[in-house]
Amino acid sequence: MTVLQIISKAASILRTGFAKLQWVDIYAVISIGIAAVILQWLYIYVQVRRQVRGLSTVHSLIEVFESGSRSQLPHIPFVCPINDFTINDPWKKYADRRTDLIACTQMTTPYAVYVTSSSSTSQIISAKSSVFVKPTEMFRYRAINIFGLVITSAQTGPEHRRHKQVVKACFSESVMKSVWENMTNAFEMMLREEGGLDIGGIVTDLKTVMIKLTLVVFCKTGFNLDIPWIIPRTDGKEMPFMEALQTVEKSIVSQLLVPLWILQFFPLASVRRMGQAQVDFKAHLYKMYHKKRAELQCLEEDFKLCDEKMKPPTDIYGALVHSQMNHEAEEKLKDPENKSKIVGLTEKEIIGNMWIFLVAGQVFISMKSFLALYPDWQEKLHQEITSVCGDSMPTYNDINQLPLCLAACYETVRLRDIVMTLPKMTKEDTVLPYTTWDDQGNISHHTHSVKKGSHVIIDSPAASRNPYQWKNPMVWDPTRFLDKENNARFTGFSIGARQCIGKRFAEVEMVAYISRLIKLFKLYPVKEEHESDQYLIERMLWSIEELTTTPSHWSMRLERR
């Protein structure tokens, strides 16, 4: 009997069986099936509730705390209790419960979620990278892989190391020096293009201006491309690279959250334009990759003829491609016969990693808001810059002599952390330390057993406001980061093996910008009509959670020193 005959016979038997069943019997079978699913679901939820006994808890129907759009969700008790998570005041939920560890149970997920605001516990979690791994199945990590797997979403272990070995070459000393130079040139472009700000004036809509600035720096540092301050719009079938890049950057939330086919076929032309930008941007990246690879191969051949070693490119894309080629060459020397093994990164992963470097830059706006609100700190930074540089402009060689400028950057990230949470997943049963305290502030230390498969979240904004680990946590005081002990407990760039690989890039970019700004100008916030001082402060420091913490729109006056 053939396979086709067997299938036909089985189908005949099933049809005969169903024909003999009464509708009542069919409904009974379906009801039993549904009841079994519900009972299993309830059993799992009860087990999760048992796992978190003894801890302060927040119960909900759906996944809330780990959601990238949680601040836009409505508060519905027991279903979506968003107010219980005190998003706008991250430390409040811990202060109310007098503990730095909170358990969240969600009826839609078969695991417990533990949220910690302790820097010391965060260090333990980050140090045990084989126990606390990245939950790569989370939507936030799947979403950023639209162009290819990136280092941010790579699983802890061999996969992450494979990415890191190639990507780390993008942040060499020569690249860092070019970052400083490119920021300096972009700063001068900003002053010229924004109505002659070189003599002072008002910057309206600072957020938009800073996005333009970071885009200019990104294009020059990333691709060695000079772009205009205002990128012209075209109506052709294919967007030029600069236009596609700008459109993707402006619509980055939609690009990550909405499937490409919806963007491409949406009724509104403005939305379809987003889809076109994504397709064209990706196509440009692939073309640039192949062109860069061919250029570097030709250069390497020329250097070999001269018996010299080629220096790595100083643009990030070039450095990334060059690093990949080096890994391939090294592996070929080790094993000339193995042609099927994946070495370093795939072409798609290189494109993906180049894309992810674009998702950054908002910290500049927050730093300006703090400096504009605290003119005394402007003067302290100016004194440091003048004592090091005299009448000259700061250069990359001065960066290590400007510790207060770097500390101001860190302090801004502490209070306006652009990364909301750092989620982990337990690969095995383990324990979490935590503390509780009474009305007098007396601390007690405890541990809690955590089951395999649980999610553990480092609540970075709350950890940075923990009064038991930071003195006067709500005061913007850059000098706290002149203390190495505070640097060790800082989670703004993550910690441990998964620390942000672009941390040095961010440091150089921020110090280059802020040192030049303060050297040349005094900063003053611009009030709206009939606006009180308190409302001005709230408006300048207000931010919204999207994929990252995004500052609001406001204006600032620059006064030439």
PDB file of C-alpha atoms in Angstrom, residues 434-530:
ATOM      1  CA  TYR A 434      17.822  41.862  47.729  1.00  0.00           C
ATOM      2  CA  THR A 435      17.285  44.297  50.582  1.00  0.00           C
ATOM      3  CA  THR A 436      14.331  45.662  52.517  1.00  0.00           C
ATOM      4  CA  TRP A 437      14.190  48.560  54.969  1.00  0.00           C
ATOM      5  CA  ASP A 438      11.943  49.946  57.686  1.00  0.00           C
ATOM      6  CA  ASP A 439      10.641  53.460  58.403  1.00  0.00           C
ATOM      7  CA  GLN A 440      13.940  54.433  60.005  1.00  0.00           C
ATOM      8  CA  GLY A 441      15.936  53.245  56.990  1.00  0.00           C
ATOM      9  CA  ASN A 442      17.383  50.176  58.720  1.00  0.00           C
ATOM     10  CA  ILE A 443      18.350  47.691  55.997  1.00  0.00           C
ATOM     11  CA  SER A 444      17.855  43.912  56.054  1.00  0.00           C
ATOM     12  CA  HIS A 445      19.495  41.575  53.536  1.00  0.00           C
ATOM     13  CA  HIS A 446      17.691  38.593  51.983  1.00  0.00           C
ATOM     14  CA  THR A 447      17.886  36.126  49.104  1.00  0.00           C
ATOM     15  CA  HIS A 448      15.162  34.689  46.886  1.00  0.00           C
ATOM     16  CA  SER A 449      15.233  31.470  44.863  1.00  0.00           C
ATOM     17  CA  VAL A 450      14.598  32.018  41.157  1.00  0.00           C
ATOM     18  CA  LYS A 451      13.501  29.250  38.802  1.00  0.00           C
ATOM     19  CA  LYS A 452      15.062  28.489  35.431  1.00  0.00           C
ATOM     20  CA  GLY A 453      13.368  30.454  32.629  1.00  0.00           C
ATOM     21  CA  SER A 454      12.435  33.431  34.819  1.00  0.00           C
ATOM     22  CA  HIS A 455      13.086  36.948  33.551  1.00  0.00           C
ATOM     23  CA  VAL A 456      15.236  39.261  35.677  1.00  0.00           C
ATOM     24  CA  ILE A 457      15.247  42.949  34.759  1.00  0.00           C
ATOM     25  CA  ILE A 458      17.844  45.492  35.779  1.00  0.00           C
ATOM     26  CA  ASP A 459      15.743  48.631  36.230  1.00  0.00           C
ATOM     27  CA  SER A 460      18.518  51.028  35.269  1.00  0.00           C
ATOM     28  CA  PRO A 461      16.615  54.336  35.768  1.00  0.00           C
ATOM     29  CA  ALA A 462      15.547  53.234  39.274  1.00  0.00           C
ATOM     30  CA  ALA A 463      18.997  51.849  40.150  1.00  0.00           C
ATOM     31  CA  SER A 464      20.436  55.263  39.287  1.00  0.00           C
ATOM     32  CA  ARG A 465      18.036  56.917  41.763  1.00  0.00           C
ATOM     33  CA  ASN A 466      18.431  54.425  44.611  1.00  0.00           C
ATOM     34  CA  PRO A 467      19.117  56.625  47.694  1.00  0.00           C
ATOM     35  CA  TYR A 468      20.773  53.707  49.493  1.00  0.00           C
ATOM     36  CA  GLN A 469      23.445  53.613  46.794  1.00  0.00           C
ATOM     37  CA  TRP A 470      23.557  57.226  45.562  1.00  0.00           C
ATOM     38  CA  LYS A 471      23.845  60.282  47.806  1.00  0.00           C
ATOM     39  CA  ASN A 472      21.172  62.895  46.993  1.00  0.00           C
ATOM     40  CA  PRO A 473      20.176  60.925  43.880  1.00  0.00           C
ATOM     41  CA  MET A 474      17.819  63.538  42.401  1.00  0.00           C
ATOM     42  CA  VAL A 475      20.467  66.281  42.448  1.00  0.00           C
ATOM     43  CA  TRP A 476      22.413  66.744  39.193  1.00  0.00           C
ATOM     44  CA  ASP A 477      25.983  66.661  40.503  1.00  0.00           C
ATOM     45  CA  PRO A 478      28.709  65.636  38.010  1.00  0.00           C
ATOM     46  CA  THR A 479      31.390  65.479  40.725  1.00  0.00           C
ATOM     47  CA  ARG A 480      29.917  62.186  41.964  1.00  0.00           C
ATOM     48  CA  PHE A 481      31.506  60.531  38.896  1.00  0.00           C
ATOM     49  CA  LEU A 482      34.964  61.713  39.857  1.00  0.00           C
ATOM     50  CA  ASP A 483      34.705  58.927  42.448  1.00  0.00           C
ATOM     51  CA  LYS A 484      35.667  55.535  40.948  1.00  0.00           C
ATOM     52  CA  GLU A 485      33.276  53.751  43.324  1.00  0.00           C
ATOM     53  CA  ASN A 486      30.311  55.510  41.704  1.00  0.00           C
ATOM     54  CA  ASN A 487      31.589  54.575  38.247  1.00  0.00           C
ATOM     55  CA  ALA A 488      31.548  50.912  39.295  1.00  0.00           C
ATOM     56  CA  ARG A 489      27.862  50.976  40.315  1.00  0.00           C
ATOM     57  CA  PHE A 490      26.734  52.934  37.246  1.00  0.00           C
ATOM     58  CA  THR A 491      24.498  50.858  34.922  1.00  0.00           C
ATOM     59  CA  GLY A 492      23.832  53.463  32.217  1.00  0.00           C
ATOM     60  CA  PHE A 493      25.993  51.667  29.632  1.00  0.00           C
ATOM     61  CA  SER A 494      25.208  48.239  31.100  1.00  0.00           C
ATOM     62  CA  ILE A 495      27.988  46.356  32.894  1.00  0.00           C
ATOM     63  CA  GLY A 496      29.915  43.118  32.633  1.00  0.00           C
ATOM     64  CA  ALA A 497      30.437  41.145  29.424  1.00  0.00           C
ATOM     65  CA  ARG A 498      27.435  42.819  27.755  1.00  0.00           C
ATOM     66  CA  GLN A 499      28.527  46.395  28.436  1.00  0.00           C
ATOM     67  CA  CYS A 500      27.749  48.730  25.529  1.00  0.00           C
ATOM     68  CA  ILE A 501      30.524  48.194  22.984  1.00  0.00           C
ATOM     69  CA  GLY A 502      30.078  51.778  21.773  1.00  0.00           C
ATOM     70  CA  LYS A 503      30.617  53.307  25.221  1.00  0.00           C
ATOM     71  CA  ARG A 504      33.921  54.958  24.270  1.00  0.00           C
ATOM     72  CA  PHE A 505      32.357  56.292  21.072  1.00  0.00           C
ATOM     73  CA  ALA A 506      29.586  57.935  23.124  1.00  0.00           C
ATOM     74  CA  GLU A 507      32.098  59.378  25.611  1.00  0.00           C
ATOM     75  CA  VAL A 508      34.232  60.960  22.884  1.00  0.00           C
ATOM     76  CA  GLU A 509      31.219  62.297  20.996  1.00  0.00           C
ATOM     77  CA  MET A 510      29.660  63.836  24.125  1.00  0.00           C
ATOM     78  CA  VAL A 511      32.861  65.416  25.483  1.00  0.00           C
ATOM     79  CA  ALA A 512      33.796  66.800  22.047  1.00  0.00           C
ATOM     80  CA  TYR A 513      30.405  68.460  21.814  1.00  0.00           C
ATOM     81  CA  ILE A 514      29.982  69.769  25.348  1.00  0.00           C
ATOM     82  CA  SER A 515      33.559  71.058  25.711  1.00  0.00           C
ATOM     83  CA  ARG A 516      33.286  73.121  22.527  1.00  0.00           C
ATOM     84  CA  LEU A 517      29.800  74.387  23.387  1.00  0.00           C
ATOM     85  CA  ILE A 518      30.735  75.549  26.891  1.00  0.00           C
ATOM     86  CA  LYS A 519      34.044  76.989  25.694  1.00  0.00           C
ATOM     87  CA  LEU A 520      32.189  79.312  23.310  1.00  0.00           C
ATOM     88  CA  PHE A 521      28.776  79.966  24.856  1.00  0.00           C
ATOM     89  CA  LYS A 522      26.658  80.465  27.936  1.00  0.00           C
ATOM     90  CA  LEU A 523      23.336  78.602  27.820  1.00  0.00           C
ATOM     91  CA  TYR A 524      19.936  79.949  28.868  1.00  0.00           C
ATOM     92  CA  PRO A 525      16.516  78.271  28.612  1.00  0.00           C
ATOM     93  CA  VAL A 526      13.810  80.122  26.685  1.00  0.00           C
ATOM     94  CA  LYS A 527      10.529  80.501  28.555  1.00  0.00           C
ATOM     95  CA  GLU A 528       7.163  80.323  26.891  1.00  0.00           C
ATOM     96  CA  GLU A 529       4.710  83.177  27.471  1.00  0.00           C
ATOM     97  CA  HIS A 530       3.380  83.291  31.071  1.00  0.00           C
TER      98      HIS A 530
END
